[in-house]
Coordinates of C-alpha atoms in Angstrom, one line a residue:
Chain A
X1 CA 0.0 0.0 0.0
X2 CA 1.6 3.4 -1.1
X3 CA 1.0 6.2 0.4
X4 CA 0.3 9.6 -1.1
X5 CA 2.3 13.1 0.0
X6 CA 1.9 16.0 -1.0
X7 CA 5.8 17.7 -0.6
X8 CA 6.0 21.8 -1.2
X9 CA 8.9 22.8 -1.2
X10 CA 10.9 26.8 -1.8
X11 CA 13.7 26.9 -3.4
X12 CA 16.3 29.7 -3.4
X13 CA 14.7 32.8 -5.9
X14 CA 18.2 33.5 -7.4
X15 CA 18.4 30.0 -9.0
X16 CA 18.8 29.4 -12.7
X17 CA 15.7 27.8 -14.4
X18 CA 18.3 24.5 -15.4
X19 CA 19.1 24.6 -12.0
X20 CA 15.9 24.1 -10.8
X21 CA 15.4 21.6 -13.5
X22 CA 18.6 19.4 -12.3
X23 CA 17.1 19.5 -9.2
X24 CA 13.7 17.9 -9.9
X25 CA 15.4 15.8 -12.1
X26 CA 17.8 14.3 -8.8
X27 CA 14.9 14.5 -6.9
X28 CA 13.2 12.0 -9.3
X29 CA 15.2 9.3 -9.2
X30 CA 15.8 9.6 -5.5
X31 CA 12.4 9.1 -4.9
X32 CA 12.0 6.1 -8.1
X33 CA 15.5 4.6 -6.5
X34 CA 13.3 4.4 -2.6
X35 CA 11.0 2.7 -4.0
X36 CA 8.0 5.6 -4.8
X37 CA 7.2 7.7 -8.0
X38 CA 6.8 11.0 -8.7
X39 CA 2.9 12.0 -9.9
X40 CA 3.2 15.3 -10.1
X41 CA 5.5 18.4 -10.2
X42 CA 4.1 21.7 -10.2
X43 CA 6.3 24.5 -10.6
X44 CA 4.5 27.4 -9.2
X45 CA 6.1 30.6 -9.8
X46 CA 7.7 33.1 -7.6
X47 CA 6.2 34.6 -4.7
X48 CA 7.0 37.3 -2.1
X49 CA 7.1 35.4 1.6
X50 CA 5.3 36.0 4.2
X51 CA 8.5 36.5 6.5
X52 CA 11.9 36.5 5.7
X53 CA 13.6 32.9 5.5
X54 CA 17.5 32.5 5.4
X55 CA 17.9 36.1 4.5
X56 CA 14.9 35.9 1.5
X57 CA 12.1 38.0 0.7
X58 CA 10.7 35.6 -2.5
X59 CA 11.0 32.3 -2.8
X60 CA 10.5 29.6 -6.2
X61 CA 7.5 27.8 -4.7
X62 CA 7.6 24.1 -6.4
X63 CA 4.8 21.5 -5.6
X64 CA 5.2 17.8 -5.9
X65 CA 3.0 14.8 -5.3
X66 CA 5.2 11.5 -4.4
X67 CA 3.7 8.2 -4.0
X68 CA 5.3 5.6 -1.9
X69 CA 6.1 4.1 1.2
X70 CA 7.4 6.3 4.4
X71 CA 11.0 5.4 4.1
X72 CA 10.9 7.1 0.4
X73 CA 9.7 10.4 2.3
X74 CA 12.4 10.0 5.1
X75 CA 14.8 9.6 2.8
X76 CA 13.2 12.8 0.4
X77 CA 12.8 15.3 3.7
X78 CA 16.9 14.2 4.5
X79 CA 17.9 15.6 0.9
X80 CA 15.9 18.4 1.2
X81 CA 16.8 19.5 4.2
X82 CA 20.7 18.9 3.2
X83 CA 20.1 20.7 -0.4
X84 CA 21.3 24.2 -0.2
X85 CA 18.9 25.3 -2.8
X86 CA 15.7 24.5 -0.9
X87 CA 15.1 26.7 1.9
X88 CA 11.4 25.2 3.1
X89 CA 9.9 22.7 2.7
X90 CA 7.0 21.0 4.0
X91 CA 5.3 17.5 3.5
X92 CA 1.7 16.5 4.0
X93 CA 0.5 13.0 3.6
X94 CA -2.8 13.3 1.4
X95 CA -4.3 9.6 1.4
X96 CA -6.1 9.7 4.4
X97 CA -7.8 12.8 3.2
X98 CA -8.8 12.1 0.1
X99 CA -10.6 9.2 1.3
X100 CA -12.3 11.4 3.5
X101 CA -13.2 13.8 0.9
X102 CA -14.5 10.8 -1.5
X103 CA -16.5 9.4 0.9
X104 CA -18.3 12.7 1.7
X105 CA -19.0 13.2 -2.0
X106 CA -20.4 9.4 -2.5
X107 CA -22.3 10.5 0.6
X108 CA -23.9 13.4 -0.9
X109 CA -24.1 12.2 -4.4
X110 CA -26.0 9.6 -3.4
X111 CA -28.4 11.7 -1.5
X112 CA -29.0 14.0 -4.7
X113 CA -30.0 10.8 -6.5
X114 CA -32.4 9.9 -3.8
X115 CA -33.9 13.2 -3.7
X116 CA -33.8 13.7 -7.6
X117 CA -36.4 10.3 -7.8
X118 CA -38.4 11.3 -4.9
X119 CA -39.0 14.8 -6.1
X120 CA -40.1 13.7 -10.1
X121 CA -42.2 10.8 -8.8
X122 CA -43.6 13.9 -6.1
X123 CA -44.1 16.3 -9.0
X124 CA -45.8 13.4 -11.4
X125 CA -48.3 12.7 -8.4
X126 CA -49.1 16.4 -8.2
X127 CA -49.7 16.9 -11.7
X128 CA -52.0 14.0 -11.4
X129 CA -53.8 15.4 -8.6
X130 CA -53.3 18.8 -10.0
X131 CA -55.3 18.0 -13.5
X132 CA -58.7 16.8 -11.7
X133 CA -59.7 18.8 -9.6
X134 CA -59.1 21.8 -11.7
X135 CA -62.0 21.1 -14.3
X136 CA -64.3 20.7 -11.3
X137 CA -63.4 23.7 -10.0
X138 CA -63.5 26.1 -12.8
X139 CA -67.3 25.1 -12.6
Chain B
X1 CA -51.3 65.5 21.9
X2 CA -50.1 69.1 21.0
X3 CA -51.1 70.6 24.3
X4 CA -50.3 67.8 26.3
X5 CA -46.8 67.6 25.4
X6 CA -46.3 71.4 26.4
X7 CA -47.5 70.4 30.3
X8 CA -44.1 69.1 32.2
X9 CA -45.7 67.5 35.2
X10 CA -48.3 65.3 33.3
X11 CA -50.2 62.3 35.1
X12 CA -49.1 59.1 34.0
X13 CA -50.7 58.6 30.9
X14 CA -49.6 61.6 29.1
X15 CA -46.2 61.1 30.8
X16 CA -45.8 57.4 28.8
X17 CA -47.1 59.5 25.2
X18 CA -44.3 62.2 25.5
X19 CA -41.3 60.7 26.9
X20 CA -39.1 61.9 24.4
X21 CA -40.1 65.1 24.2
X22 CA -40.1 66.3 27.9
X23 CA -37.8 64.0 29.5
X24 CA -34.9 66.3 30.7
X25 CA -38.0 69.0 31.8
X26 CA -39.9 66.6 34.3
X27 CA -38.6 65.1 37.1
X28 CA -38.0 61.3 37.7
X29 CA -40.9 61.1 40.5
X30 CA -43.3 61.8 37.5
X31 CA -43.7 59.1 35.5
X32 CA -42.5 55.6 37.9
X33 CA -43.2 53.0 36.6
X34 CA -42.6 53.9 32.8
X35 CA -38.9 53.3 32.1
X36 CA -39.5 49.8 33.3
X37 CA -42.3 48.7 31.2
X38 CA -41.1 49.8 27.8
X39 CA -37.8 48.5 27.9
X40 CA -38.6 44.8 30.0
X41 CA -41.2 44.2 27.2
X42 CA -38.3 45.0 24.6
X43 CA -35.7 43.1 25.7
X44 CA -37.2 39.3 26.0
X45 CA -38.4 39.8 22.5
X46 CA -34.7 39.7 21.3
X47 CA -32.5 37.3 21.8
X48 CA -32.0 36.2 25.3
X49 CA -28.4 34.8 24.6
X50 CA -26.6 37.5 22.7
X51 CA -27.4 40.8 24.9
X52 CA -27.0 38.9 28.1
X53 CA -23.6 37.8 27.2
X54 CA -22.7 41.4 25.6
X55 CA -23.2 42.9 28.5
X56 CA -20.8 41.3 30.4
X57 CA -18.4 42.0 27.9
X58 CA -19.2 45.6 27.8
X59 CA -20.1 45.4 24.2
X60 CA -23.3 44.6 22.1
X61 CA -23.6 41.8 19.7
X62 CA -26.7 42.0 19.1
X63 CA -25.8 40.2 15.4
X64 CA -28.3 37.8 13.6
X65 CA -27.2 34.2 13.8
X66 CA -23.5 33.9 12.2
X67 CA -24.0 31.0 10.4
X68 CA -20.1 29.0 9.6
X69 CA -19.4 29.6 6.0
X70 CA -17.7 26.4 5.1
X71 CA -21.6 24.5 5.6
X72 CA -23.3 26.6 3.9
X73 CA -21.1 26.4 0.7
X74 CA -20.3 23.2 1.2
X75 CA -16.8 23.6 0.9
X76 CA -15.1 20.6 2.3
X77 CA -11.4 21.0 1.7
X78 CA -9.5 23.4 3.6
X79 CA -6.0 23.6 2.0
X80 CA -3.4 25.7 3.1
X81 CA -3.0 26.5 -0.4
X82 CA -5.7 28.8 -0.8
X83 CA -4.0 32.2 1.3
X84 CA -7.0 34.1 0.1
X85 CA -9.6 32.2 1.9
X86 CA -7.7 31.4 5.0
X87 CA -6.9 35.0 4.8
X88 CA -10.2 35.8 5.6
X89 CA -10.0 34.3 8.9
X90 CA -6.6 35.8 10.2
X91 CA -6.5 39.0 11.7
X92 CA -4.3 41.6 10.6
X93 CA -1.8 41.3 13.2
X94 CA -1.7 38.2 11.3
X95 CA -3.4 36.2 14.4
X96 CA -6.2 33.2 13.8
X97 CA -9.6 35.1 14.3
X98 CA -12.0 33.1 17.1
X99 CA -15.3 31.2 15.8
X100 CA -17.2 33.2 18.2
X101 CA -16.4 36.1 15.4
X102 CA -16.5 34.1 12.0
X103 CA -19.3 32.0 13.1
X104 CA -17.7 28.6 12.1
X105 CA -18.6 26.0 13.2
X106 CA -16.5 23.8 15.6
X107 CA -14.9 20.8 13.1
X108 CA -14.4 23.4 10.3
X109 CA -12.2 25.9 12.7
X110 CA -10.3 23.0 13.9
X111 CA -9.2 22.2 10.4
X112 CA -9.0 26.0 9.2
X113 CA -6.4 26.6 12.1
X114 CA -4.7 23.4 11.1
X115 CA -4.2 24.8 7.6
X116 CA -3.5 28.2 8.7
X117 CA -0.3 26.5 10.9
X118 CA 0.5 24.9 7.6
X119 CA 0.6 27.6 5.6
X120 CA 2.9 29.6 7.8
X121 CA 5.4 27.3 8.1
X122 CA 5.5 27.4 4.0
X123 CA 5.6 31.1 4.4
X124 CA 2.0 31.8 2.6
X125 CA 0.7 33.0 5.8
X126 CA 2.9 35.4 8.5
X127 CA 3.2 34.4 12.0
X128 CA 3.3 37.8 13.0
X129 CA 2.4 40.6 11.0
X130 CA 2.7 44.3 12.0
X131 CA 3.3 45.5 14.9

């Protein structure tokens, strides 16, 4: 059973965009060499921080979802942490809350459905009703 | 009601019609038992909970019923990815606003203030912000 991370990280904003792309490119096979693999890498821009970290006012944010098992993160978080280019970083693990999120949406997607076939066999009845008593009425 | 406003010490029942007119003219002796009834009948009609605890605080919130925002849109994840809608439950000395305030409800702030933590560690979010 893998497990799903989600790892952002901030890398130095004076680094060269080949730089950057060595760097995801090490990273990758660290984590395929572990025993994980890389789903996703987001590069997300630069961005001014909130607060000043290791002498930095912007930061490269980069976004990466990993799959595998938890000694494929320890051994991730070490590199980061050693790798002079990344200044943050910060890992989540996502698996448990995506299957808390998919259950919520069965859970309500199954309760439009039920209420979707209640309300037409509801609006059939009242038409039903509704076409009677009307012609009575009128008179 | 024209000449009866004019008179300062009314009886009672033109006392109650033209409070606001003449009330620094007469005395307090005049009219005893009006600044009760008024203002007990008013009060109960609200709400009970809100003015009673106000008080205390020295402050009114006398608010309609916050509802929590994240039922009523039915937004279920809170990622510390979005700053601008965590944003709108910091303060701007940058500290995590209290529920009695937003109106969230108790699950939903527990998560928000986990993702607020999150996203100032990452540097989305200050710690502390101004001075």
């Amino acid at each position: 059973m893998d497990r799903k991370y989600e790892v952002m990280f901030i890398v130095r904003p004076d680094v060269t965009e080949e730089d950057l792309d060595k760097l995801l490119r090490t990273m990758e096979t660290n984590v395929a060499n572990t025993g994980g693999r890389v789903t996703s890498i987001e590069k997300m821009g630069k961005r001014r921080l909130a607060y000043t970290v290791r002498k930095f006012q912007d930061g490269f944010y980069v976004l990466a979802h990993v799959e595998g098992p938890g000694q494929m993160l320890k051994e991730l978080e070490r590199r980061l942490r050693v790798q002079e280019l990344v200044i943050k970083f910060i890992t989540i693990r996502t698996d448990e809350e995506e299957q808390r999120l998919a259950k919520i949406k069965k859970l309500r997607d199954s309760k439009v459905k039920g209420q979707g076939s209640h309300a037409a066999a509801a609006r059939e009845a009242a038409e039903a009703a509704g076409a009677e008593p009307t012609a009575p009425a009128a008179v | 009601m024209a000449d009866e406003t004019t008179k300062p010490a009314a009886p009672a029942e033109a006392a109650a019609a033209s409070e606001t007119t003449s009330a620094h003219a007469a005395p307090a002796e005049g009219r005893p038992g009006r600044p009760g009834g008024p203002r007990g009948g008013g009060r109960p009609g609200g709400r009970p909970g809100g003015p009673g605890a106000g008080r205390e605080g020295g402050r009114k919130f006398f608010r309609r019923k916050k509802v929590c925002k994240f039922c009523t849109e039915k937004i279920d994840n809170i990622n510390y990815k979005d700053v601008r809608l965590l944003s709108q439950f910091v303060a701007e000395s940058g500290k995590i606003v209290p529920r009695r305030l937003t109106g969230v409800c108790t699950p939903h702030q527990r998560r928000l203030t986990d993702a607020i933590k999150q996203a100032r560690n990452i540097a989305l979010l200050p710690f502390a912000a101004g001075r």
